[in-house]
Each structure stands twice: as C-alpha cells, then as structure tokens.
PDB file of C-alpha atoms and ligand atoms in Angstrom:
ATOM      1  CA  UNK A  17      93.541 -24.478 -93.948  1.00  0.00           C
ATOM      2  CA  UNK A  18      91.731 -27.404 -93.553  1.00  0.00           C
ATOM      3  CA  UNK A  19      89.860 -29.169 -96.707  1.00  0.00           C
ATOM      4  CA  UNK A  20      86.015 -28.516 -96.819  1.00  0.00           C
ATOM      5  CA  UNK A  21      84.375 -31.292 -98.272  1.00  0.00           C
ATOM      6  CA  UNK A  22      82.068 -32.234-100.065  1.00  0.00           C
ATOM      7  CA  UNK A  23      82.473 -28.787-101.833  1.00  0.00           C
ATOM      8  CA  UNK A  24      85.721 -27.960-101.357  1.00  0.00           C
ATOM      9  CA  UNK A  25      85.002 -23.974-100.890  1.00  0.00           C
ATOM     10  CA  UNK A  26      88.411 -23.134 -99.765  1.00  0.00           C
ATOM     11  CA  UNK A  27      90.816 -26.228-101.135  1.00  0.00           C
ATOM     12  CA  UNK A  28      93.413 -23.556-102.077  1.00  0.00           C
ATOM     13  CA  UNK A  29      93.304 -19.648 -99.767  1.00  0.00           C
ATOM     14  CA  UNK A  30      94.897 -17.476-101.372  1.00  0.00           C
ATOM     15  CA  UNK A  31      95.993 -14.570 -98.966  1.00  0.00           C
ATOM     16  CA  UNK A  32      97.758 -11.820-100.057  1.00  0.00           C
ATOM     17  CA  UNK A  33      98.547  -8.294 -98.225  1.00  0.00           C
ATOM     18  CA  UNK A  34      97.698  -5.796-100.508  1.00  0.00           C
ATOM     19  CA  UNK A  35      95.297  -5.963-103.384  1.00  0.00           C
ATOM     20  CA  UNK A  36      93.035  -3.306-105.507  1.00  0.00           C
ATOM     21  CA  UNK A  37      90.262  -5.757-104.785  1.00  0.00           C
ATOM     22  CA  UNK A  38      89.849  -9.280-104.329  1.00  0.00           C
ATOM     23  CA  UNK A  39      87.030  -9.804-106.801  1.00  0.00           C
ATOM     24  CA  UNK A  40      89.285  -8.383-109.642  1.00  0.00           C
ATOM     25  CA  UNK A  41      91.696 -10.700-107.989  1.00  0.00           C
ATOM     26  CA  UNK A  42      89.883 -13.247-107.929  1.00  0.00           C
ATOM     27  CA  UNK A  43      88.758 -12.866-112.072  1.00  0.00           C
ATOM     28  CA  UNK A  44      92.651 -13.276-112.539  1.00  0.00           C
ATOM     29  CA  UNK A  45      92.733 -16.203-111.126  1.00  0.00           C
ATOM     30  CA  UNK A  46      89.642 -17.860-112.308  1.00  0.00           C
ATOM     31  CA  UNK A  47      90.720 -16.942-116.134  1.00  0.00           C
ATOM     32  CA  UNK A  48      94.509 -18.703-115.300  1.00  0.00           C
ATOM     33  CA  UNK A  49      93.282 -21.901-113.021  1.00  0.00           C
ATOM     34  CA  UNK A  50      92.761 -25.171-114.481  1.00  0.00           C
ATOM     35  CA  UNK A  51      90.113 -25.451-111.597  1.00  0.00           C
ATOM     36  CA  UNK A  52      89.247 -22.846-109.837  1.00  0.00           C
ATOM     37  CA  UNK A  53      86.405 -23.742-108.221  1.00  0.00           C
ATOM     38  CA  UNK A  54      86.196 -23.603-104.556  1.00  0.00           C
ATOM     39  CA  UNK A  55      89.628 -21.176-104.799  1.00  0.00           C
ATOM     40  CA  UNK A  56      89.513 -18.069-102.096  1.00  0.00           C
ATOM     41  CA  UNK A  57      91.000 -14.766-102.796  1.00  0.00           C
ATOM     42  CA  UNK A  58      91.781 -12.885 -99.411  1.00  0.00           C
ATOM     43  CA  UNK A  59      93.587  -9.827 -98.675  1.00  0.00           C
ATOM     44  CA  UNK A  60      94.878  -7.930 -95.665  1.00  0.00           C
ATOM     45  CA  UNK A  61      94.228  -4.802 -97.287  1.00  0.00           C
ATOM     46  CA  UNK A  62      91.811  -3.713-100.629  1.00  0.00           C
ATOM     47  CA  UNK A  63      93.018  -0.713-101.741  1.00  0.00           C
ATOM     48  CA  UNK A  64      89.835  -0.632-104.827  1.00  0.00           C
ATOM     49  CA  UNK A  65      87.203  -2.217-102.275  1.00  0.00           C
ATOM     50  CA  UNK A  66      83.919  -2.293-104.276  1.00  0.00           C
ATOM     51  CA  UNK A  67      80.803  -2.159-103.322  1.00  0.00           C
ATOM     52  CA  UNK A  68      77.286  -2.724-104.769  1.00  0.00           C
ATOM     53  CA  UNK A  69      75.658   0.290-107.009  1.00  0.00           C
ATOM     54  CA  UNK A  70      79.437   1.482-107.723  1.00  0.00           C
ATOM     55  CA  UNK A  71      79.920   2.980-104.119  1.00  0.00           C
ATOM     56  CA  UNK A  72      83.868   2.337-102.584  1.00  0.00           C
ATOM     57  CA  UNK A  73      84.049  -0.392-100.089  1.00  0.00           C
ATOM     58  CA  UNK A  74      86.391   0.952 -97.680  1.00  0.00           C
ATOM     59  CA  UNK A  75      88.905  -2.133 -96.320  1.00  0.00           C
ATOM     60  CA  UNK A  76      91.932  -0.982 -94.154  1.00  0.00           C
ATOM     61  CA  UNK A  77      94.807  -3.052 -93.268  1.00  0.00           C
ATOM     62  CA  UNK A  78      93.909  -5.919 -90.631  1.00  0.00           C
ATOM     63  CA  UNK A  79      90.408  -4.120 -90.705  1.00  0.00           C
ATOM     64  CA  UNK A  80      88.303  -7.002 -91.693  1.00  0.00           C
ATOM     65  CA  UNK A  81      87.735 -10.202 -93.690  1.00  0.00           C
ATOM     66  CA  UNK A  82      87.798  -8.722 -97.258  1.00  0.00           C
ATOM     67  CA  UNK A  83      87.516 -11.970 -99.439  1.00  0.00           C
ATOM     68  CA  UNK A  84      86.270 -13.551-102.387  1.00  0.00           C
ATOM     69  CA  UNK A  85      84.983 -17.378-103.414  1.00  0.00           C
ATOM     70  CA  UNK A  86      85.138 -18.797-107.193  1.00  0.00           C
ATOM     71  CA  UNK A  87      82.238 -20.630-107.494  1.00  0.00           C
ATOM     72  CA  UNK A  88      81.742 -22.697-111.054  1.00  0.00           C
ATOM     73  CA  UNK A  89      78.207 -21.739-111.549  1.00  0.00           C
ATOM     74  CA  UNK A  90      76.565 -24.479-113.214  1.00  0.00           C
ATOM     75  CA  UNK A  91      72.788 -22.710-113.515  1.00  0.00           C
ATOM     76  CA  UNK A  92      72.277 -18.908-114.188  1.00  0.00           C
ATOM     77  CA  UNK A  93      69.631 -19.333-112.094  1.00  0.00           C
ATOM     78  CA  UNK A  94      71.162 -19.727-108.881  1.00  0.00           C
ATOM     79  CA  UNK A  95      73.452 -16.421-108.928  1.00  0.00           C
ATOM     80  CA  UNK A  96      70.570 -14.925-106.635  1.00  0.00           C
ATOM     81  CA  UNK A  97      70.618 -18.350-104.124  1.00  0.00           C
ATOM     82  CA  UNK A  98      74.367 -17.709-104.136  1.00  0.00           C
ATOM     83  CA  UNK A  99      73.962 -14.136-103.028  1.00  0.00           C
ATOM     84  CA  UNK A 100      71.454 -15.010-100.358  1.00  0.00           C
ATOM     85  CA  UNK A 101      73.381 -17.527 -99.255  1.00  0.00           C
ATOM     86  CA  UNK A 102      77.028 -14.783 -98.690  1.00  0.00           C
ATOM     87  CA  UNK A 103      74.624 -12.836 -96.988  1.00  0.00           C
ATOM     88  CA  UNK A 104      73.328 -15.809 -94.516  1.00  0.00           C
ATOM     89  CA  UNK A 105      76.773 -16.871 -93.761  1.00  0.00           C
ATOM     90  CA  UNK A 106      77.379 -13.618 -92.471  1.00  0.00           C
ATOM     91  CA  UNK A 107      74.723 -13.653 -90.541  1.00  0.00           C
ATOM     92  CA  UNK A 108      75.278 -17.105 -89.011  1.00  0.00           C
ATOM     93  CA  UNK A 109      78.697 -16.390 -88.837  1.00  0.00           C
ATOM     94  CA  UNK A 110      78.025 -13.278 -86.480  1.00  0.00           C
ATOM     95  CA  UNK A 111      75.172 -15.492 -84.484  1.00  0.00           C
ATOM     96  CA  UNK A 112      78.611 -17.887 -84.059  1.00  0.00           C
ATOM     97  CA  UNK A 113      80.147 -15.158 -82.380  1.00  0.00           C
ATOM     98  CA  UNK A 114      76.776 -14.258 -80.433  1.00  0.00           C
ATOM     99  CA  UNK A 115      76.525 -10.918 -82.447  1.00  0.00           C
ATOM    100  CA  UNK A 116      72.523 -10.842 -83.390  1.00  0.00           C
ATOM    101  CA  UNK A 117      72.454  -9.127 -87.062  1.00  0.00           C
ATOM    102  CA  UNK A 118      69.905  -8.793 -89.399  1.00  0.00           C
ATOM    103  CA  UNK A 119      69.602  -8.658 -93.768  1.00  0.00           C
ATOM    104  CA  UNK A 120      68.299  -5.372 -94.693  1.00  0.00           C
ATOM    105  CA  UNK A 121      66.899  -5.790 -98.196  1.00  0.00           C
ATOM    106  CA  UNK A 122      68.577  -6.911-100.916  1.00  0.00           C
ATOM    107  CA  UNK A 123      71.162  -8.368 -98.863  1.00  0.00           C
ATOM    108  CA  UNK A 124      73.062  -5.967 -96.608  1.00  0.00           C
ATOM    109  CA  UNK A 125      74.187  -7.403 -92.748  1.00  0.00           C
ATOM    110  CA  UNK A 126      73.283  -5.027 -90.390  1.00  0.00           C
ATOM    111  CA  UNK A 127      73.763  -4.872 -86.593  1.00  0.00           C
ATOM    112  CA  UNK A 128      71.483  -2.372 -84.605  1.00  0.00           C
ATOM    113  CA  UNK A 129      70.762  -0.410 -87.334  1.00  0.00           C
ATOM    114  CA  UNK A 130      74.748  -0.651 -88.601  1.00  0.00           C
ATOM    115  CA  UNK A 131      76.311  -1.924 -91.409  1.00  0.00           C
ATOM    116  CA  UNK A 132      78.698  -4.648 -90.414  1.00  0.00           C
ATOM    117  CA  UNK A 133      78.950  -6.381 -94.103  1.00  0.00           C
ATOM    118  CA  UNK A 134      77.763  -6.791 -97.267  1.00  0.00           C
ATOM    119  CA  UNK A 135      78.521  -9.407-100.777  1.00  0.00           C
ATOM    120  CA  UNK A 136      79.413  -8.718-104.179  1.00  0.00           C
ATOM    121  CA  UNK A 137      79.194 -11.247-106.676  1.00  0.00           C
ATOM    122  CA  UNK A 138      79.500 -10.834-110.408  1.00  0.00           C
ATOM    123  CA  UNK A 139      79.677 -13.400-112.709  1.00  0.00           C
ATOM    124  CA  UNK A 140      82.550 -14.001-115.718  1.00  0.00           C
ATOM    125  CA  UNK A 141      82.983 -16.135-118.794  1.00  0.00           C
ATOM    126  CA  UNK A 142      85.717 -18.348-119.098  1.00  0.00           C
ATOM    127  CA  UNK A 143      86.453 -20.503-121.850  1.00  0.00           C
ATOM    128  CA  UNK A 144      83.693 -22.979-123.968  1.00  0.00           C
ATOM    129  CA  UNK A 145      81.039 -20.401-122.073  1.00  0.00           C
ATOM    130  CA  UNK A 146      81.912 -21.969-118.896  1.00  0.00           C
ATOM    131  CA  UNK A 147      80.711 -19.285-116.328  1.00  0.00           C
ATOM    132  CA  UNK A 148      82.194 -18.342-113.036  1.00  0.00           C
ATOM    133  CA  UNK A 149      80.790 -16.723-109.859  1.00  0.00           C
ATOM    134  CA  UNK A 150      82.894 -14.372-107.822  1.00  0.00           C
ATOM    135  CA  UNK A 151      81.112 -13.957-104.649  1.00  0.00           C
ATOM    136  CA  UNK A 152      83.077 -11.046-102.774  1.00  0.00           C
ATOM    137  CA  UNK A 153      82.234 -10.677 -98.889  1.00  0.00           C
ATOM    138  CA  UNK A 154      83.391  -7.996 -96.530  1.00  0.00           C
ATOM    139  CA  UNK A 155      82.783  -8.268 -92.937  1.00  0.00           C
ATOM    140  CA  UNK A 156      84.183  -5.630 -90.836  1.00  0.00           C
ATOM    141  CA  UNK A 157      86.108  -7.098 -88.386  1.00  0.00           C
ATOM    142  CA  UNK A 158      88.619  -4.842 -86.469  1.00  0.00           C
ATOM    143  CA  UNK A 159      87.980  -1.481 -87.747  1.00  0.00           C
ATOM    144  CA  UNK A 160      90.107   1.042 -85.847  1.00  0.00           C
ATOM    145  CA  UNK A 161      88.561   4.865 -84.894  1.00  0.00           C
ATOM    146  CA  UNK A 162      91.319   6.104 -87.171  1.00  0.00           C
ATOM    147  CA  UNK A 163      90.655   4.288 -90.305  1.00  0.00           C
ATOM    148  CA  UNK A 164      86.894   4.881 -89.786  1.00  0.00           C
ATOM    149  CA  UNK A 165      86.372   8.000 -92.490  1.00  0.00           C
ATOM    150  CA  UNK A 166      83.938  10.905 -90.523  1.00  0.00           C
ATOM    151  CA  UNK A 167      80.822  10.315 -93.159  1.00  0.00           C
ATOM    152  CA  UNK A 168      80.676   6.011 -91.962  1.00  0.00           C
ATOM    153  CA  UNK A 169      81.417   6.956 -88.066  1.00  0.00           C
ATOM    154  CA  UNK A 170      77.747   6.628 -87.827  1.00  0.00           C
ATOM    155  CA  UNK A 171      76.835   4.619 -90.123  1.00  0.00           C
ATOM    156  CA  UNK A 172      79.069   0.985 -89.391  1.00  0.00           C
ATOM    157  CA  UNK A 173      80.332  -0.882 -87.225  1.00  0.00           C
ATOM    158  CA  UNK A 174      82.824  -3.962 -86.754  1.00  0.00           C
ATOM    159  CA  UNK A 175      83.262  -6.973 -84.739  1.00  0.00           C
ATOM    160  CA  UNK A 176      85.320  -6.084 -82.210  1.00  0.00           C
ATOM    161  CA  UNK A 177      83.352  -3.174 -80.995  1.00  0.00           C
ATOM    162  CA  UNK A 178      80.114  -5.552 -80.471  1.00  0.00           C
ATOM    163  CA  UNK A 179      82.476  -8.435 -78.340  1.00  0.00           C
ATOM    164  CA  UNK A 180      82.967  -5.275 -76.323  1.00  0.00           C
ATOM    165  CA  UNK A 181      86.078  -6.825 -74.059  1.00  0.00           C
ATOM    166  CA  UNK A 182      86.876  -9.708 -75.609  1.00  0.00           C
ATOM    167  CA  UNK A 183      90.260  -9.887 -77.349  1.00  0.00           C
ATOM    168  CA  UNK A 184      90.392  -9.113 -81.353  1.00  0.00           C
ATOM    169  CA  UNK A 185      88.517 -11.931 -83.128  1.00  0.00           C
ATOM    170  CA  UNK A 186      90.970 -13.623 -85.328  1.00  0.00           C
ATOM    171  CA  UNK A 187      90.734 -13.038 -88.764  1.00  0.00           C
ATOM    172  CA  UNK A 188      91.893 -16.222 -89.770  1.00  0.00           C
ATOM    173  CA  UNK A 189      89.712 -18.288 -87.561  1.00  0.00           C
ATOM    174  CA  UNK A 190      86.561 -16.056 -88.851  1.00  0.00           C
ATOM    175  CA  UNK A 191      87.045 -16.570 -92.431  1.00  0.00           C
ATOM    176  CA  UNK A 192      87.641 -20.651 -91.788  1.00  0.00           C
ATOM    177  CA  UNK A 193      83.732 -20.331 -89.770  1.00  0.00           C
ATOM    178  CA  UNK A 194      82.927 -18.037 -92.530  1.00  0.00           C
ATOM    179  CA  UNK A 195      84.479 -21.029 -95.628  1.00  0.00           C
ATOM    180  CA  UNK A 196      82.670 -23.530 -93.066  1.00  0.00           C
ATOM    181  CA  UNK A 197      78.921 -22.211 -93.246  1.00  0.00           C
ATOM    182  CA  UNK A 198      79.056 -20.745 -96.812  1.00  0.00           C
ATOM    183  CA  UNK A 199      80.079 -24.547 -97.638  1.00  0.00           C
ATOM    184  CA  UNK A 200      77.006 -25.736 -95.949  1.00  0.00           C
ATOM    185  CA  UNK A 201      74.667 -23.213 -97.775  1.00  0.00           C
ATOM    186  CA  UNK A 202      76.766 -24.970-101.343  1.00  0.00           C
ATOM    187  CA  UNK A 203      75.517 -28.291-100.469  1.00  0.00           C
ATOM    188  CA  UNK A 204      71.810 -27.229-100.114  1.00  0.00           C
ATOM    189  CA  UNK A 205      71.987 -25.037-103.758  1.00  0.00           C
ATOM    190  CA  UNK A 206      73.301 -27.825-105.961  1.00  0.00           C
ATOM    191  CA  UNK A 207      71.497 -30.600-103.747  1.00  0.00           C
ATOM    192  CA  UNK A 208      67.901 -28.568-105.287  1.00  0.00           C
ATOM    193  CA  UNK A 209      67.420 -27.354-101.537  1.00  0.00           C
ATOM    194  CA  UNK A 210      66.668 -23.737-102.749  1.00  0.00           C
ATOM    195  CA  UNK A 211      63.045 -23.229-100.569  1.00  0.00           C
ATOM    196  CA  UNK A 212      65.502 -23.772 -97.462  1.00  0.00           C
ATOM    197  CA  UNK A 213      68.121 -21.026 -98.317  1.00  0.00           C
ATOM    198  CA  UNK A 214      65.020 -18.667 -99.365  1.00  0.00           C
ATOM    199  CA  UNK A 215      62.959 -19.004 -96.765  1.00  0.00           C
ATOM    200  CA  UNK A 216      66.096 -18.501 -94.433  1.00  0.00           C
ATOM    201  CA  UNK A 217      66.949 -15.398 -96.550  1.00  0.00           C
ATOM    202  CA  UNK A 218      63.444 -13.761 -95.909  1.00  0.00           C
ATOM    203  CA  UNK A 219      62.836 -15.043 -92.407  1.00  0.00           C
ATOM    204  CA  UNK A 220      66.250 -12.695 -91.432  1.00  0.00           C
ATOM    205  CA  UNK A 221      65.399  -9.770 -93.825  1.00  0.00           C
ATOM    206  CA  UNK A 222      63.955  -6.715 -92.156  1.00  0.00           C
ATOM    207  CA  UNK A 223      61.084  -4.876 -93.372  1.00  0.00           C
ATOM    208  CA  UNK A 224      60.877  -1.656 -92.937  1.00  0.00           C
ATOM    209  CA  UNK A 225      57.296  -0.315 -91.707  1.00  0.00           C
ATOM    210  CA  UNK A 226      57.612   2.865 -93.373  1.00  0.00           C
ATOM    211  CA  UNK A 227      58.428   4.244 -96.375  1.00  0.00           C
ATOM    212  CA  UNK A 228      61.596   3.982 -97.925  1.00  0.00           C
ATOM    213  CA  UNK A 229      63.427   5.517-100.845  1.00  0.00           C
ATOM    214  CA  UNK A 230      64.898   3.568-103.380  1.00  0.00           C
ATOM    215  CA  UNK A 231      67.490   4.686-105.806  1.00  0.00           C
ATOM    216  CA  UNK A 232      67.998   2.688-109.295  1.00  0.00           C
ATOM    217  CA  UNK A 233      70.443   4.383-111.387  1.00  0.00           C
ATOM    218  CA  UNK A 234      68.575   7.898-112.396  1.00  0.00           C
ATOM    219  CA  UNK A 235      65.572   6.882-110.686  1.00  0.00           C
ATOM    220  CA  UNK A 236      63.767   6.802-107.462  1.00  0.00           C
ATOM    221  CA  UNK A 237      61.323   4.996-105.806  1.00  0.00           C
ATOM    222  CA  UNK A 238      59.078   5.786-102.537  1.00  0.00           C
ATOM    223  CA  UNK A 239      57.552   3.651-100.810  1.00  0.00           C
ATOM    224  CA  UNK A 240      56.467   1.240 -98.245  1.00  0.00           C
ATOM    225  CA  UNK A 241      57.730  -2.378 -98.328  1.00  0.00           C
ATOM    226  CA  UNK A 242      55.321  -4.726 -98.676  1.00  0.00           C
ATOM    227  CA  UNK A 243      56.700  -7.914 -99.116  1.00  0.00           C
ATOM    228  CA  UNK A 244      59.323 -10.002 -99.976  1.00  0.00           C
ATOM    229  CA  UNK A 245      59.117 -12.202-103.234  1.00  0.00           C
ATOM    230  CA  UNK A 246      60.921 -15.781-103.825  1.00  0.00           C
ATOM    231  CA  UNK A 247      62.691 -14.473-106.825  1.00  0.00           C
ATOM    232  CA  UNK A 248      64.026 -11.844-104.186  1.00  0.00           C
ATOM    233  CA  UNK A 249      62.174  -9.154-105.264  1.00  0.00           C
ATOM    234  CA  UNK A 250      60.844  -6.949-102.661  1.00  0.00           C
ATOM    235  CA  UNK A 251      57.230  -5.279-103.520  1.00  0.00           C
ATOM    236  CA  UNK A 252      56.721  -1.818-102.645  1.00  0.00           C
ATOM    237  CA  UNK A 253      53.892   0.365-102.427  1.00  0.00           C
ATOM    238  CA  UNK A 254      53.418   3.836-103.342  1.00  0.00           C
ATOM    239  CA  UNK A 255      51.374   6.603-101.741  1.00  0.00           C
ATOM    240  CA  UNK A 256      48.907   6.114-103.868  1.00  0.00           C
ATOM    241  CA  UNK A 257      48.295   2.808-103.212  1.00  0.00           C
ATOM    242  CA  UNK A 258      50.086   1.237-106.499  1.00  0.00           C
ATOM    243  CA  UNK A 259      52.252  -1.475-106.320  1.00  0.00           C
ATOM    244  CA  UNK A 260      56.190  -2.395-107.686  1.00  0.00           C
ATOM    245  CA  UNK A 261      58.445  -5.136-107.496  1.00  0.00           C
ATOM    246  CA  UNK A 262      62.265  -4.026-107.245  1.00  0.00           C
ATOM    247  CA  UNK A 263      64.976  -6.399-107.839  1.00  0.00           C
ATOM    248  CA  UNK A 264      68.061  -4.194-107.497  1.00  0.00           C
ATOM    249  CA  UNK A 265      69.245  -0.413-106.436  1.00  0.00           C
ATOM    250  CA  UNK A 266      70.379   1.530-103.590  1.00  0.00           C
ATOM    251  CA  UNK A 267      68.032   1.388-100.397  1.00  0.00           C
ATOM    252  CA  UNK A 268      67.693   4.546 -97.869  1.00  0.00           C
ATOM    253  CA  UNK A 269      66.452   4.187 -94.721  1.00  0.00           C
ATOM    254  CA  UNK A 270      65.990   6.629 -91.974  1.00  0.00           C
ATOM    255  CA  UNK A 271      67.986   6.019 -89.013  1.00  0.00           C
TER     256      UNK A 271
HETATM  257  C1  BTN B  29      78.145  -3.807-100.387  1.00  0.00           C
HETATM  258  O1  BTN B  29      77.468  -3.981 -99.379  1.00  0.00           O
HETATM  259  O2  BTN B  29      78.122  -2.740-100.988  1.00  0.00           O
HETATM  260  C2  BTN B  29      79.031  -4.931-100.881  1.00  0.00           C
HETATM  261  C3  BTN B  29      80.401  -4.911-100.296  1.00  0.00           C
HETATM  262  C4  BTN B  29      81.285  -6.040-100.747  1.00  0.00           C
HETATM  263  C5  BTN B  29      82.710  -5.877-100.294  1.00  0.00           C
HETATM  264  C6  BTN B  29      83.559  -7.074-100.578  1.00  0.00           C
HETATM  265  S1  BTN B  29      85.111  -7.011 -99.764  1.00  0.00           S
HETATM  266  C7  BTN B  29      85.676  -8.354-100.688  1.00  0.00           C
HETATM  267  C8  BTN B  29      85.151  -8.187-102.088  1.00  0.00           C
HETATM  268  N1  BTN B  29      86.056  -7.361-102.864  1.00  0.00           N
HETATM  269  C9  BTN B  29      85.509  -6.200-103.219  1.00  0.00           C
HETATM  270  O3  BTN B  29      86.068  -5.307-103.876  1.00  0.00           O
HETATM  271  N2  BTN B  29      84.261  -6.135-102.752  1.00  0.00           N
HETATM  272  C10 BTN B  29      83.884  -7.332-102.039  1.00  0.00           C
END
C-alpha cells in the first residue's frame, strides 16, 4: 500500500479475514501502538458489524469495504468534521466510480433512495488523556442475493449492482481511493479549512420535503426538515409550527 502523505492515513493496513468488528479492532490496536495514528483496521469479514443507534451492521465475507482509521484527535471539536468528512469520502469515492449518491441526514450514503454506506466513529482515551478517533466506514461493495437478509432486500444496495456489467470492483483498489480522498479531507481539518468540509457536507445532504420521524432513544420526533445547521444540527419543524434542532438519533423516511 502506498504511503499517503502528508497525513499518512494508511502508513500501516492492517487486513485481517475475520473480525467481530474493526472498530473494536481497531481500539486494540490504538491502546498497544506506539503511534497509531494514520493505522487502518480492515477485515474481509465483521462478524459484530456495528452500526449507529446500536443497530447490527451486517458485513459478509468479500461483501464490502468494512474498515476503520485511527485518527489522533488533537481538538474535541473536530469529531463532527471527521464524521462529515467519512461520509464525503464515500460519496466522492462512489462519484470516482460514476455512482451518483447522496448524505441523508446525519450522515448516511444513499444511492436512489438505498443505503450503500454509512461511518461510525467513537472516540477512546489512551494514556496522559491523549484521545483517539476510530472512524469505522462500511461501504457495500459486492453484496451477494444470498447474504442479503429478506428485511434489507429493499432497503440497500452495493457497488456492483449499480456498475451493472462491469466486473467486481476491487476491494483493494476501493479502499486505497477510499485512504486517498479521506486523506485529502485530513489536510483541510487540521489546515483550519473546516467551512470547506461543511459546506461540502450540506451541499450533498438531502432534505426531505416532508415530514419525517425521528427516533432518539425513548423518544420521537415529527417533523419537517428545515434546515441544516453548521454545528450539523438539522432543525425541524413540528405541525404546529414550533421549531427543534436535532443533533443525533435514528431518521425514518418514507420510501
Ligand atoms: C451506520 O450507518 O449505521 C454506520 C455503519 C458503520 C459500519 C462500519 S463497517 C466498519 C466499522 N466497523 C463496525 O463495526 N462498524 C463500522
């Protein structure tokens, strides 16, 4: 793999066959690295995926490009930029392959009303309070019929199925793109660049025109979206005309 400078996101791959999931991989290797910045944790196979709000991230064998990035976060403040930016790079790295996809709000890839992909980052504590980002990313790549459960049939979809034809993208060769652009959004966090990844983050989100149910632990919000805020908040409005910001929680749309 080649070196990706000036950040070096993805000095060292790690790439192992089977693994519960490659964030909790990923901790493991962040608490036992001298430097583990820049480190990626990839798998062939999660057989823990996670996903956001505690729902199962389902990553067969060969299926897609189930990874994770260790990220030395030097400013609490940027955990957000860092999760708009895993959700960009999926979205470039899609355009790459001429696959049009779109955010749906907070950061979920979509294509044609599909789920192709989605991040997971969480942040950990090493040593002197140093603090770490794992920034998990699953892209569905080459998701057979068969290891497709019945309740996602219509619900996802992968790479391959969108190339229509074309052979099997390479899982290798996506992650490197994938390495390549996530380096690029990297340079424009810790350069101060953060208007650039935001505004990028809400020119590709879609907003829903009508009213949407949110779900945030026990409770639920309807509403119409609004707008978008820079702290990636997204406003909603209620039948009634009053207004909330929402920073986290399970969206549902209607098809
Ligand atoms: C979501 O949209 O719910 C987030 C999905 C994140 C999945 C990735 S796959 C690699 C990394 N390891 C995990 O267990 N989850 C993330």
């Amino acid at each position: 793999m080649k070196q990706l400078h000036p950040y070096k996101i993805g000095k060292k791959v790690l790439w192992f066959d089977s693994v519960t999931s490659t964030n909790t991989k990923a901790v493991e290797i962040m608490l036992r690295e001298h430097k583990a910045h820049g480190i990626v944790v990839v798998a062939d196979e999660q057989t823990h995926g996670r996903g956001r709000v505690n729902r199962k991230w389902i990553s067969p064998r060969d299926g897609g490009v189930w990874c994770s990035i260790i990220i030395k976060l030097e400013n609490k403040k940027d955990v957000l930029l860092y999760t708009q930016a895993a959700s960009l790079t999926v979205v470039r790295l899609l355009e790459f392959y001429g696959i049009r996809a779109q955010l749906r709000w907070p950061n979920d890839v979509y294509v044609m009303k599909k789920k192709i992909g989605g991040v997971l980052l969480e942040v950990h504590s090493k040593q002197h309070d140093e603090k770490f980002l794992i920034v998990g990313i699953g892209l569905n790549v080459n998701f057979s019929e068969d290891s497709t459960p019945d309740y996602l049939k219509m619900k996802m979809t992968d790479m391959h199925r969108l190339l229509n034809n074309a052979p099997k993208p390479d899982r290798k060769e996506v992650l490197q793109k994938l390495l390549e652009i996530f380096s690029s959004y990297c340079h424009f966090i810790s350069s101060g660049d953060r208007q650039r990844v935001i505004k990028e983050w809400k020119d590709n989100i879609v907003l829903e025109r009508k009213e949407i149910k949110i779900v945030i632990g026990k409770r639920c919000i309807m509403g119409k979206p609004v707008t978008l805020r820079d702290d990636g908040g997204l406003v909603i409005e209620a039948r009634n005309g009053a207004r909330e910001i929402v920073h986290a929680g399970e969206v549902f749309f209607e098809a």
